[in-house]
Coordinates of C-alpha atoms in Angstrom, one line a residue:
X23 CA 4.3 -50.4 -75.3
X24 CA 2.7 -53.6 -76.5
X25 CA 0.4 -53.6 -73.6
X26 CA -0.8 -50.1 -74.3
X27 CA -1.9 -50.9 -77.9
X28 CA -5.3 -52.4 -78.2
X29 CA -5.8 -55.3 -80.6
X30 CA -9.2 -56.7 -80.9
X31 CA -10.7 -59.5 -83.0
X32 CA -14.4 -59.8 -83.4
X33 CA -16.3 -62.6 -85.0
X34 CA -19.5 -62.4 -86.9
X35 CA -21.7 -65.0 -88.5
X36 CA -22.8 -64.6 -92.0
X37 CA -26.3 -65.6 -93.2
X38 CA -26.1 -68.8 -95.1
X39 CA -27.0 -68.7 -98.8
X40 CA -29.8 -71.0 -99.7
X41 CA -27.4 -73.2 -101.6
X42 CA -25.3 -73.9 -98.4
X43 CA -26.5 -76.4 -95.9
X44 CA -25.0 -74.7 -92.8
X45 CA -23.9 -71.2 -92.0
X46 CA -20.2 -70.4 -92.0
X47 CA -18.3 -68.3 -89.7
X48 CA -16.3 -65.4 -91.1
X49 CA -13.6 -63.7 -89.1
X50 CA -13.8 -59.9 -89.0
X51 CA -10.6 -58.0 -89.6
X52 CA -8.1 -57.9 -86.7
X53 CA -7.9 -54.3 -85.6
X54 CA -4.8 -52.6 -84.2
X55 CA -5.3 -49.1 -82.8
X56 CA -2.6 -46.6 -82.1
X57 CA -1.9 -42.8 -82.0
X58 CA 0.7 -43.2 -84.8
X59 CA 1.0 -45.8 -87.5
X60 CA 4.3 -45.8 -89.3
X61 CA 4.4 -47.8 -92.5
X62 CA 7.9 -49.2 -93.2
X63 CA 10.8 -50.0 -90.9
X64 CA 13.9 -48.5 -92.5
X65 CA 16.2 -45.8 -91.3
X66 CA 13.6 -42.9 -91.7
X67 CA 11.0 -44.9 -89.8
X68 CA 13.6 -45.6 -87.0
X69 CA 14.4 -41.9 -86.7
X70 CA 10.7 -41.0 -86.4
X71 CA 9.8 -43.8 -84.0
X72 CA 12.7 -43.1 -81.7
X73 CA 12.1 -39.3 -81.5
X74 CA 8.3 -39.7 -81.0
X75 CA 8.9 -42.3 -78.3
X76 CA 11.3 -39.9 -76.5
X77 CA 9.2 -36.7 -76.8
X78 CA 5.6 -37.9 -76.6
X79 CA 3.4 -40.4 -74.8
X80 CA 1.9 -41.6 -78.1
X81 CA 1.0 -45.2 -78.8
X82 CA 3.2 -46.1 -81.8
X83 CA 2.9 -49.1 -84.1
X84 CA 5.4 -49.8 -86.9
X85 CA 4.3 -52.0 -89.7
X86 CA 6.8 -53.7 -92.0
X87 CA 6.1 -56.2 -94.8
X88 CA 9.5 -57.9 -94.4
X89 CA 11.0 -60.1 -91.8
X90 CA 12.2 -59.1 -88.3
X91 CA 16.0 -59.7 -88.5
X92 CA 17.6 -59.2 -85.1
X93 CA 20.6 -61.4 -85.6
X94 CA 23.7 -59.7 -84.3
X95 CA 24.8 -62.9 -82.6
X96 CA 24.8 -64.7 -86.0
X97 CA 26.6 -62.1 -88.0
X98 CA 30.1 -63.3 -87.4
X99 CA 29.2 -66.7 -88.8
X100 CA 27.2 -65.2 -91.7
X101 CA 30.3 -63.0 -92.5
X102 CA 32.5 -66.1 -92.5
X103 CA 30.3 -68.0 -94.9
X104 CA 30.1 -65.0 -97.2
X105 CA 33.9 -64.8 -97.3
X106 CA 34.4 -68.5 -97.7
X107 CA 31.6 -69.4 -100.1
X108 CA 30.2 -66.1 -101.4
X109 CA 26.8 -66.7 -99.7
X110 CA 24.4 -63.9 -99.4
X111 CA 24.7 -62.8 -95.7
X112 CA 21.2 -61.4 -95.8
X113 CA 19.1 -64.3 -97.3
X114 CA 15.8 -63.1 -95.6
X115 CA 15.9 -59.4 -96.4
X116 CA 13.3 -59.3 -99.2
X117 CA 9.8 -60.4 -99.9
X118 CA 9.3 -62.6 -103.0
X119 CA 7.0 -60.9 -105.5
X120 CA 7.4 -57.4 -104.1
X121 CA 9.5 -56.0 -106.8
X122 CA 9.0 -54.0 -110.0
X123 CA 10.4 -52.9 -113.3
X124 CA 13.3 -50.5 -113.1
X125 CA 16.1 -49.7 -110.7
X126 CA 15.2 -50.3 -107.1
X127 CA 16.5 -52.0 -103.9
X128 CA 15.0 -55.3 -103.2
X129 CA 15.6 -55.0 -99.5
X130 CA 12.4 -55.2 -97.4
X131 CA 12.9 -56.1 -93.8
X132 CA 13.0 -54.5 -90.3
X133 CA 16.0 -52.3 -90.9
X134 CA 15.6 -51.8 -94.6
X135 CA 18.5 -51.2 -96.9
X136 CA 20.5 -49.8 -94.0
X137 CA 20.9 -53.3 -92.7
X138 CA 23.7 -53.6 -95.1
X139 CA 24.6 -50.1 -96.2
X140 CA 28.2 -48.9 -96.3
X141 CA 27.3 -46.3 -93.7
X142 CA 28.7 -43.3 -95.6
X143 CA 27.2 -40.2 -94.2
X144 CA 28.2 -36.9 -95.9
X145 CA 25.8 -34.0 -95.7
X146 CA 24.4 -32.1 -98.7
X147 CA 25.9 -28.6 -99.1
X148 CA 23.9 -25.3 -99.1
X149 CA 23.9 -25.2 -102.9
X150 CA 21.9 -28.4 -103.1
X151 CA 18.8 -26.6 -101.8
X152 CA 19.0 -23.6 -104.1
X153 CA 20.3 -24.7 -107.6
X154 CA 17.6 -22.6 -109.4
X155 CA 18.4 -19.4 -107.4
X156 CA 22.1 -19.9 -107.7
X157 CA 22.6 -21.4 -111.1
X158 CA 19.3 -21.1 -113.0
X159 CA 18.8 -24.9 -113.4
X160 CA 16.5 -27.4 -111.8
X161 CA 14.3 -26.4 -108.8
X162 CA 14.9 -24.9 -105.4
X163 CA 13.8 -26.7 -102.2
X164 CA 11.2 -25.0 -100.1
X165 CA 13.7 -25.2 -97.2
X166 CA 17.3 -24.1 -97.0
X167 CA 20.5 -25.2 -95.4
X168 CA 19.8 -23.5 -92.1
X169 CA 16.5 -25.3 -91.8
X170 CA 18.0 -28.8 -92.0
X171 CA 21.4 -28.3 -90.4
X172 CA 20.3 -28.9 -86.8
X173 CA 18.6 -32.1 -87.9
X174 CA 21.8 -33.2 -89.6
X175 CA 23.5 -32.9 -86.3
X176 CA 20.8 -34.8 -84.5
X177 CA 20.9 -37.6 -87.1
X178 CA 24.6 -37.9 -86.7
X179 CA 24.2 -38.2 -82.9
X180 CA 21.5 -40.9 -83.2
X181 CA 23.3 -42.9 -85.8
X182 CA 26.8 -42.4 -84.3
X183 CA 28.9 -40.8 -87.0
X184 CA 32.7 -40.7 -86.9
X185 CA 34.2 -37.9 -89.0
X186 CA 36.8 -35.2 -89.5
X187 CA 35.4 -31.8 -90.6
X188 CA 36.7 -30.5 -93.9
X189 CA 37.5 -26.8 -94.4
X190 CA 34.6 -24.8 -93.0
X191 CA 34.1 -23.0 -96.4
X192 CA 33.6 -26.4 -98.1
X193 CA 32.1 -28.5 -95.3
X194 CA 30.1 -26.2 -93.1
X195 CA 28.8 -27.4 -89.7
X196 CA 27.8 -25.8 -86.4
X197 CA 29.1 -28.5 -84.1
X198 CA 31.8 -31.3 -84.1
X199 CA 31.0 -34.8 -85.1
X200 CA 29.9 -37.1 -82.3
X201 CA 33.0 -39.2 -82.7
X202 CA 36.5 -38.6 -84.1
X203 CA 37.2 -40.2 -87.5
X204 CA 38.3 -43.8 -87.8
X205 CA 42.1 -44.0 -88.2
X206 CA 43.3 -43.6 -91.8
X207 CA 45.1 -46.7 -93.2
X208 CA 48.7 -46.2 -94.3
X209 CA 47.5 -46.5 -97.9
X210 CA 44.9 -43.8 -97.5
X211 CA 47.4 -41.5 -95.8
X212 CA 49.6 -41.8 -98.9
X213 CA 46.7 -41.2 -101.2
X214 CA 45.7 -38.1 -99.3
X215 CA 49.2 -36.7 -99.8
X216 CA 49.1 -37.7 -103.5
X217 CA 45.7 -36.1 -104.1
X218 CA 46.4 -32.8 -102.3
X219 CA 49.4 -32.1 -104.5
X220 CA 46.7 -30.9 -107.0
X221 CA 45.7 -28.1 -104.5
X222 CA 42.4 -29.9 -103.9
X223 CA 41.8 -30.6 -100.2
X224 CA 40.7 -34.1 -99.1
X225 CA 39.5 -35.4 -95.7
X226 CA 38.1 -38.7 -94.4
X227 CA 34.6 -39.6 -95.6
X228 CA 32.3 -39.5 -92.5
X229 CA 30.8 -42.9 -91.6
X230 CA 28.2 -44.3 -89.3
X231 CA 30.7 -46.6 -87.7
X232 CA 32.0 -46.3 -84.1
X233 CA 35.5 -45.0 -83.5
X234 CA 34.7 -45.3 -79.8
X235 CA 31.9 -47.1 -77.9
X236 CA 28.6 -45.5 -78.8
X237 CA 25.1 -46.2 -77.4
X238 CA 26.2 -49.7 -76.2
X239 CA 27.7 -50.7 -79.5
X240 CA 31.3 -51.8 -80.2
X241 CA 34.2 -50.0 -81.9
X242 CA 34.8 -50.6 -85.6
X243 CA 37.8 -53.0 -86.1
X244 CA 38.0 -52.1 -89.8
X245 CA 37.5 -55.7 -91.0
X246 CA 36.2 -54.5 -94.4
X247 CA 32.9 -56.5 -94.5
X248 CA 30.6 -53.5 -93.8
X249 CA 27.7 -55.1 -95.6
X250 CA 27.5 -57.6 -92.7
X251 CA 29.1 -55.9 -89.8
X252 CA 30.0 -58.7 -87.3
X253 CA 30.4 -56.6 -84.2
X254 CA 27.6 -54.1 -84.3
X255 CA 30.0 -51.1 -84.7
X256 CA 28.1 -50.0 -87.8
X257 CA 24.7 -48.4 -87.2
X258 CA 21.7 -50.2 -88.6
X259 CA 18.0 -49.4 -87.8
X260 CA 17.4 -52.9 -86.3
X261 CA 19.3 -51.7 -83.2
X262 CA 16.9 -48.8 -82.7
X263 CA 13.8 -50.9 -83.2
X264 CA 15.1 -53.6 -80.8
X265 CA 15.8 -50.9 -78.1
X266 CA 12.3 -49.4 -78.5
X267 CA 10.7 -52.8 -78.3
X268 CA 12.6 -53.7 -75.2
X269 CA 11.5 -50.4 -73.6
X270 CA 7.9 -51.1 -74.5
X271 CA 7.6 -47.9 -76.5
X272 CA 6.4 -49.4 -79.8
X273 CA 4.6 -52.4 -81.2
X274 CA 6.2 -53.8 -84.3
X275 CA 4.1 -55.8 -86.8
X276 CA 6.6 -57.6 -89.1
X277 CA 5.6 -59.6 -92.1
X278 CA 2.5 -57.4 -92.4
X279 CA 2.0 -55.7 -95.8
X280 CA 0.0 -52.5 -95.9
X281 CA -2.1 -52.6 -99.1
X282 CA -4.0 -49.3 -99.0
X283 CA -4.9 -46.3 -96.9
X284 CA -8.7 -45.6 -96.6
X285 CA -10.3 -42.2 -96.0
X286 CA -12.8 -41.5 -93.3
X287 CA -16.3 -41.2 -94.7
X288 CA -17.0 -37.7 -96.0
X289 CA -13.5 -36.5 -95.1
X290 CA -10.0 -36.2 -96.5
X291 CA -8.4 -37.6 -93.4
X292 CA -7.0 -41.1 -93.4
X293 CA -9.3 -43.3 -91.2
X294 CA -7.5 -46.6 -91.4
X295 CA -5.1 -48.8 -93.3
X296 CA -5.8 -52.2 -94.7
X297 CA -3.0 -54.8 -94.4
X298 CA -2.4 -58.5 -94.8
X299 CA -0.5 -60.8 -92.4
X300 CA 1.8 -62.7 -94.6
X301 CA 1.7 -65.7 -92.3
X302 CA -2.1 -65.7 -92.5
X303 CA -2.9 -64.2 -95.9
X304 CA -6.6 -64.8 -95.6
X305 CA -6.8 -62.6 -92.6
X306 CA -7.2 -58.8 -93.1
X307 CA -5.5 -56.5 -90.6
X308 CA -7.1 -53.1 -90.0
X309 CA -4.8 -50.4 -88.6
X310 CA -6.6 -47.4 -87.0
X311 CA -4.6 -44.3 -86.0
X312 CA -4.8 -40.6 -85.5
X313 CA -1.7 -40.0 -87.6
X314 CA -0.3 -42.1 -90.5
X315 CA 3.4 -41.8 -91.5
X316 CA 4.5 -43.4 -94.7
X317 CA 8.2 -44.2 -94.5
X318 CA 8.5 -47.0 -97.1
X319 CA 11.3 -45.5 -99.1
X320 CA 11.3 -43.7 -102.5
X321 CA 9.7 -46.6 -104.4
X322 CA 7.1 -48.1 -102.1
X323 CA 5.8 -44.9 -100.6
X324 CA 4.6 -43.6 -103.9
X325 CA 3.3 -47.1 -104.7
X326 CA 1.1 -47.2 -101.6
X327 CA -0.4 -43.8 -102.3
X328 CA -1.2 -44.8 -105.9
X329 CA -2.7 -48.1 -104.8
X330 CA -4.9 -46.2 -102.4
X331 CA -7.0 -44.5 -105.1
X332 CA -10.6 -44.1 -104.1
X333 CA -13.6 -42.1 -105.2
X334 CA -12.5 -38.7 -103.9
X335 CA -8.9 -39.3 -105.1
X336 CA -9.3 -41.5 -108.3
X337 CA -5.5 -41.3 -109.2
X338 CA -4.2 -42.0 -105.7
X339 CA -4.0 -40.3 -102.3
X340 CA -2.1 -37.0 -102.0
X341 CA -2.2 -36.9 -105.8
X342 CA -4.6 -34.1 -106.5
X343 CA -2.0 -32.4 -108.7
X344 CA -0.6 -35.6 -110.3
X345 CA 2.8 -35.3 -108.6
X346 CA 2.9 -38.7 -106.7
X347 CA 5.6 -40.8 -108.3
X348 CA 7.1 -38.0 -110.3
X349 CA 10.5 -36.2 -110.1
X350 CA 12.4 -39.3 -109.1
X351 CA 16.0 -38.2 -108.5
X352 CA 19.5 -39.5 -107.9
X353 CA 23.0 -38.9 -109.3
X354 CA 25.4 -40.6 -111.6
X355 CA 29.0 -41.6 -111.1
X356 CA 32.1 -41.3 -113.2
X357 CA 35.0 -43.6 -112.2
X358 CA 38.7 -43.3 -113.0
X359 CA 41.5 -45.7 -112.3
X360 CA 45.1 -44.6 -111.9
X361 CA 48.5 -46.4 -111.8
X362 CA 50.4 -44.7 -109.0
X363 CA 54.1 -43.9 -108.9
X364 CA 54.5 -45.6 -105.5
X365 CA 53.5 -48.9 -104.0
X366 CA 50.5 -49.5 -101.7
X367 CA 50.0 -52.4 -99.3
X368 CA 46.3 -53.4 -99.4
X369 CA 44.6 -55.3 -96.5
X370 CA 43.3 -52.8 -94.0
X371 CA 39.9 -51.1 -94.4
X372 CA 40.0 -50.8 -98.1
X373 CA 36.3 -49.7 -98.1
X374 CA 37.4 -46.4 -96.5
X375 CA 37.8 -43.3 -98.8
X376 CA 38.8 -39.7 -98.9
X377 CA 36.2 -37.0 -99.7
X378 CA 36.4 -33.5 -101.2
X379 CA 33.5 -31.1 -101.6
X380 CA 35.6 -28.6 -103.6
X381 CA 33.4 -29.1 -106.6
X382 CA 30.1 -29.3 -104.7
X383 CA 30.7 -25.7 -103.6
X384 CA 32.2 -24.3 -106.8
X385 CA 31.1 -20.7 -106.4
X386 CA 29.9 -18.8 -109.5
X387 CA 29.8 -20.8 -112.7
X388 CA 29.6 -20.0 -116.4
X389 CA 27.9 -23.4 -117.0
X390 CA 26.4 -25.6 -114.3
X391 CA 28.4 -28.6 -113.1
X392 CA 28.6 -29.8 -109.5
X393 CA 30.1 -33.1 -108.2
X394 CA 31.7 -34.7 -105.2
X395 CA 35.1 -36.3 -105.4
X396 CA 36.4 -39.4 -103.6
X397 CA 39.6 -41.5 -103.7
X398 CA 40.1 -45.1 -102.6
X399 CA 42.9 -47.7 -103.0
X400 CA 42.1 -50.1 -105.8
X401 CA 43.1 -53.4 -107.3
X402 CA 42.3 -52.2 -110.8
X403 CA 45.1 -53.1 -113.3
X404 CA 46.9 -55.4 -110.9
X405 CA 45.4 -58.7 -112.1
X406 CA 47.3 -60.9 -114.6
X407 CA 46.5 -60.3 -118.2
X408 CA 47.1 -61.9 -121.6
X409 CA 48.0 -58.8 -123.6
X410 CA 49.6 -55.5 -123.1
X411 CA 47.9 -52.1 -123.6
X412 CA 49.1 -52.1 -127.3
X413 CA 47.7 -55.6 -127.9
X414 CA 50.9 -57.6 -127.7
X415 CA 50.2 -61.1 -126.6
X416 CA 51.6 -62.2 -123.3
X417 CA 52.2 -65.9 -122.5
X418 CA 54.3 -67.9 -120.1
X419 CA 57.2 -66.0 -118.5
X420 CA 56.3 -62.8 -120.3
X421 CA 52.8 -62.8 -118.7
X422 CA 54.4 -63.4 -115.2
X423 CA 57.0 -60.7 -115.7
X424 CA 54.3 -58.2 -116.8
X425 CA 52.3 -59.1 -113.7
X426 CA 55.3 -58.7 -111.4
X427 CA 56.2 -55.3 -113.0
X428 CA 52.7 -53.9 -112.6
X429 CA 52.5 -55.1 -109.0
X430 CA 55.3 -52.7 -108.1
X431 CA 52.8 -49.9 -108.5
X432 CA 49.8 -49.0 -106.4
X433 CA 46.5 -48.3 -107.9
X434 CA 43.8 -45.8 -107.0
X435 CA 40.2 -45.3 -107.8
X436 CA 38.7 -41.8 -108.1
X437 CA 35.0 -41.2 -108.4
X438 CA 32.7 -38.2 -108.8
X439 CA 29.0 -38.3 -108.2
X440 CA 27.4 -35.5 -110.3
X441 CA 24.1 -33.8 -109.9
X442 CA 21.4 -35.0 -112.3
X443 CA 18.3 -32.8 -112.1
X444 CA 15.0 -34.6 -111.8
X445 CA 12.3 -34.3 -114.5
X446 CA 8.5 -34.6 -114.2
X447 CA 8.7 -37.5 -116.6
X448 CA 11.1 -39.4 -114.3
X449 CA 8.4 -41.3 -112.5
X450 CA 6.9 -44.4 -110.8
X451 CA 3.6 -45.9 -112.0
X452 CA 1.5 -48.9 -111.2
X453 CA 2.3 -51.9 -113.4
X454 CA -0.9 -53.9 -114.0
X455 CA 0.9 -56.5 -116.0
X456 CA 2.5 -57.9 -112.8
X457 CA 0.7 -58.6 -109.5
X458 CA 1.7 -59.2 -106.0
X459 CA 0.6 -62.3 -104.0
X460 CA -2.3 -60.1 -102.8
X461 CA -3.3 -59.3 -106.3
X462 CA -2.2 -55.7 -106.4
X463 CA -0.3 -54.3 -109.3
X464 CA 3.4 -53.9 -108.7
X465 CA 5.4 -50.8 -109.7
X466 CA 7.3 -49.6 -112.7
X467 CA 10.1 -47.0 -112.5
X468 CA 11.1 -45.0 -115.6
X469 CA 14.0 -42.7 -114.9
X470 CA 14.4 -39.7 -117.3
X471 CA 16.8 -36.8 -117.4
X472 CA 15.8 -33.2 -117.0
X473 CA 16.4 -31.2 -120.2
X474 CA 19.1 -29.3 -118.3
X475 CA 20.9 -32.5 -117.5
X476 CA 20.8 -33.6 -121.1
X477 CA 22.1 -30.3 -122.3
X478 CA 24.9 -30.2 -119.7
X479 CA 26.0 -33.8 -119.7
X480 CA 28.9 -33.7 -122.1
X481 CA 30.2 -30.5 -120.4
X482 CA 29.9 -32.2 -117.0
X483 CA 31.8 -35.3 -118.0
X484 CA 34.5 -33.3 -119.7
X485 CA 35.0 -31.1 -116.6
X486 CA 35.2 -34.2 -114.3
X487 CA 37.7 -35.8 -116.6
X488 CA 39.8 -32.6 -116.5
X489 CA 39.7 -32.8 -112.7
X490 CA 41.0 -36.4 -112.7
X491 CA 43.8 -35.4 -115.1
X492 CA 44.7 -32.5 -112.9
X493 CA 45.2 -34.8 -109.9
X494 CA 47.2 -37.3 -111.8
X495 CA 49.4 -34.6 -113.4
X496 CA 50.2 -33.1 -110.0
X497 CA 50.6 -36.3 -108.0
X498 CA 52.2 -38.5 -110.7
X499 CA 51.1 -41.8 -112.2
X500 CA 49.1 -42.9 -115.2
X501 CA 45.4 -42.6 -115.9
X502 CA 44.3 -46.0 -116.9
X503 CA 40.7 -45.2 -117.8
X504 CA 37.7 -43.0 -117.2
X505 CA 34.3 -44.7 -117.1
X506 CA 31.0 -42.8 -117.0
X507 CA 28.1 -44.7 -115.4
X508 CA 24.4 -44.8 -116.2
X509 CA 23.2 -46.0 -112.7
X510 CA 21.0 -43.4 -111.0
X511 CA 22.5 -43.9 -107.5
X512 CA 21.0 -43.1 -104.0
X513 CA 17.5 -42.5 -105.4
X514 CA 14.9 -40.3 -103.9
X515 CA 11.8 -38.3 -104.8
X516 CA 8.4 -39.4 -105.8
X517 CA 6.7 -37.4 -103.0
X518 CA 8.8 -34.3 -103.2
X519 CA 8.1 -31.4 -100.8
X520 CA 6.9 -28.1 -102.1
X521 CA 6.0 -24.6 -101.0
X522 CA 2.5 -25.1 -102.5
X523 CA 0.2 -28.0 -103.4
X524 CA 1.0 -27.3 -107.0
X525 CA 4.7 -27.9 -106.5
X526 CA 4.9 -30.7 -104.0
X527 CA 3.1 -33.8 -102.6
X528 CA 4.0 -32.7 -99.1
X529 CA 4.5 -29.4 -97.4
X530 CA 8.1 -28.4 -96.3
X531 CA 7.6 -30.6 -93.1
X532 CA 6.5 -33.8 -94.9
X533 CA 2.7 -33.5 -94.3
X534 CA 0.7 -34.2 -97.4
X535 CA -1.1 -31.2 -98.7
X536 CA -4.3 -33.2 -99.4
X537 CA -4.6 -35.1 -96.1
X538 CA -3.9 -33.4 -92.7
X539 CA -3.1 -36.6 -90.8
X540 CA -1.0 -38.3 -93.5
X541 CA 2.8 -37.7 -93.7
X542 CA 5.4 -39.0 -96.2
X543 CA 8.9 -38.8 -94.9
X544 CA 12.6 -39.3 -95.7
X545 CA 13.9 -40.2 -99.2
X546 CA 10.6 -39.5 -101.1
X547 CA 10.7 -35.8 -99.9
X548 CA 13.9 -35.0 -101.9
X549 CA 13.5 -32.2 -104.4
X550 CA 17.0 -33.0 -105.8
X551 CA 19.5 -35.7 -104.9
X552 CA 22.6 -33.6 -104.7
X553 CA 26.1 -35.0 -105.3
X554 CA 26.6 -37.5 -102.6
X555 CA 25.1 -40.4 -100.6
X556 CA 21.7 -39.3 -99.4
X557 CA 21.0 -41.5 -96.3
X558 CA 22.0 -38.9 -93.7
X559 CA 19.7 -36.4 -95.5
X560 CA 16.8 -38.9 -95.4
X561 CA 17.4 -39.3 -91.7
X562 CA 17.6 -35.6 -91.1
X563 CA 14.4 -34.9 -93.0
X564 CA 12.6 -37.6 -91.0
X565 CA 13.7 -36.1 -87.7
X566 CA 12.5 -32.7 -88.8
X567 CA 9.1 -34.2 -89.7
X568 CA 9.0 -36.0 -86.4
X569 CA 9.4 -32.7 -84.5
X570 CA 6.3 -31.3 -86.1
X571 CA 4.3 -34.6 -85.8
X572 CA 5.0 -34.6 -82.1
X573 CA 3.2 -31.2 -81.6
X574 CA -0.1 -33.0 -82.4
X575 CA 0.4 -36.0 -80.1
X576 CA -0.1 -36.6 -76.4
X577 CA 2.7 -35.2 -74.2
X578 CA 5.2 -37.6 -72.7

């Protein structure tokens, strides 16, 4: 593909000012031309690039501000040093100075955050797309479950997801998982029996890790270091980009920061993008394409549109209705820890967990509350301590005896992610008080709760606590503590899709309402963040967008 892209560099000589003895030569921008320019190289970008490469003859360039990290051969050693010394196994996965105020991932590299994700891949449920219609809170999506379900299946096939379907009424799907689930550890088998005594069904959480060879990658050996998978059994987008490069189907410009998108004169179409090569910061790179796809995640996608303000769009591109950066969404977790009435034997795949969607699909409700439910083994409460629960001091033999006694029991962690509804005031803005190396303002994220979330929070936390108590009462054990969290996890939004320009930055396919050749895809499109990990939904939305983008590109 590299040979099909045209890069040209032209030189021009500027007229010398009278105060300069000799004219100086100024290099014109290096120009890269393509049919499709994809900004960002995370999992959404990988899905779009791969599908367009398969279904069209388009010239595709992927532009990423971070480094190209194709280091599978080094990951065993990086894992070892992480275990031995606590070293960061991904020391080159960010760009200094490209950060902002508020909660965000710092990962910026070819592969994005999914270089070191846990690869948990549950789907949303049908209720997530229709909370206003079903429960009278939040907002409905302009698409429904039936619109996205085929793309969930395709995303699972491309990623390689291993899973066991839950009951059809709780975990609907039209086809089997690509791979059977990874084997349950002995501990998790015991925990499944324990949890299901409550009458709540549990099944293995689906994961993007190979239970059999898949697309040339290895089988997961359950070594419990998923943030730096040493074998390649866990999917990460760098595999997709490397395959596409080897096949000559894309050009990849790493360490190239896109600073703004520029309109064609007298038009609302995007004519080109202006970028900077981080290795040659004085050289401007001009990216010319028929179609621009912004796939820079929930934070940097909105940031780029806001940075691209110009005369016809003084508050940012695609922002005619002041929606860019608004309605940031996510969900919060509540953790509980339990002392079990039986012993567990940790050591095999402790990152694995059990999932239930019983409370994601609750049926009719008097008051809205929806959450997922997961169970893991845990070390909580097994460490030595200096005092008992009642405050009695423990020293010497008493401390050792207490430690031994508590080690006779296993421990479990339960966690529920609950649906927090996005508000218009939950938003990303430009932060002029902090600048990037290129002189652009960085970003600021201010998360805010929807009034329905504020009103329902105490009710939600009480209902979840009751569920934890129900499981412990039925299975036995002792509830050690329940800990509500404040972290807005698995964030999305900022360029939400909408049925009309007044309700969304993009249409239901991801095309911006204001610019016919500009698409924003993946996490920014979320209307709500549901009750579980959103990465598979980001990937499914990106594939759905790619199917529509392909209709306007040269045939394969």
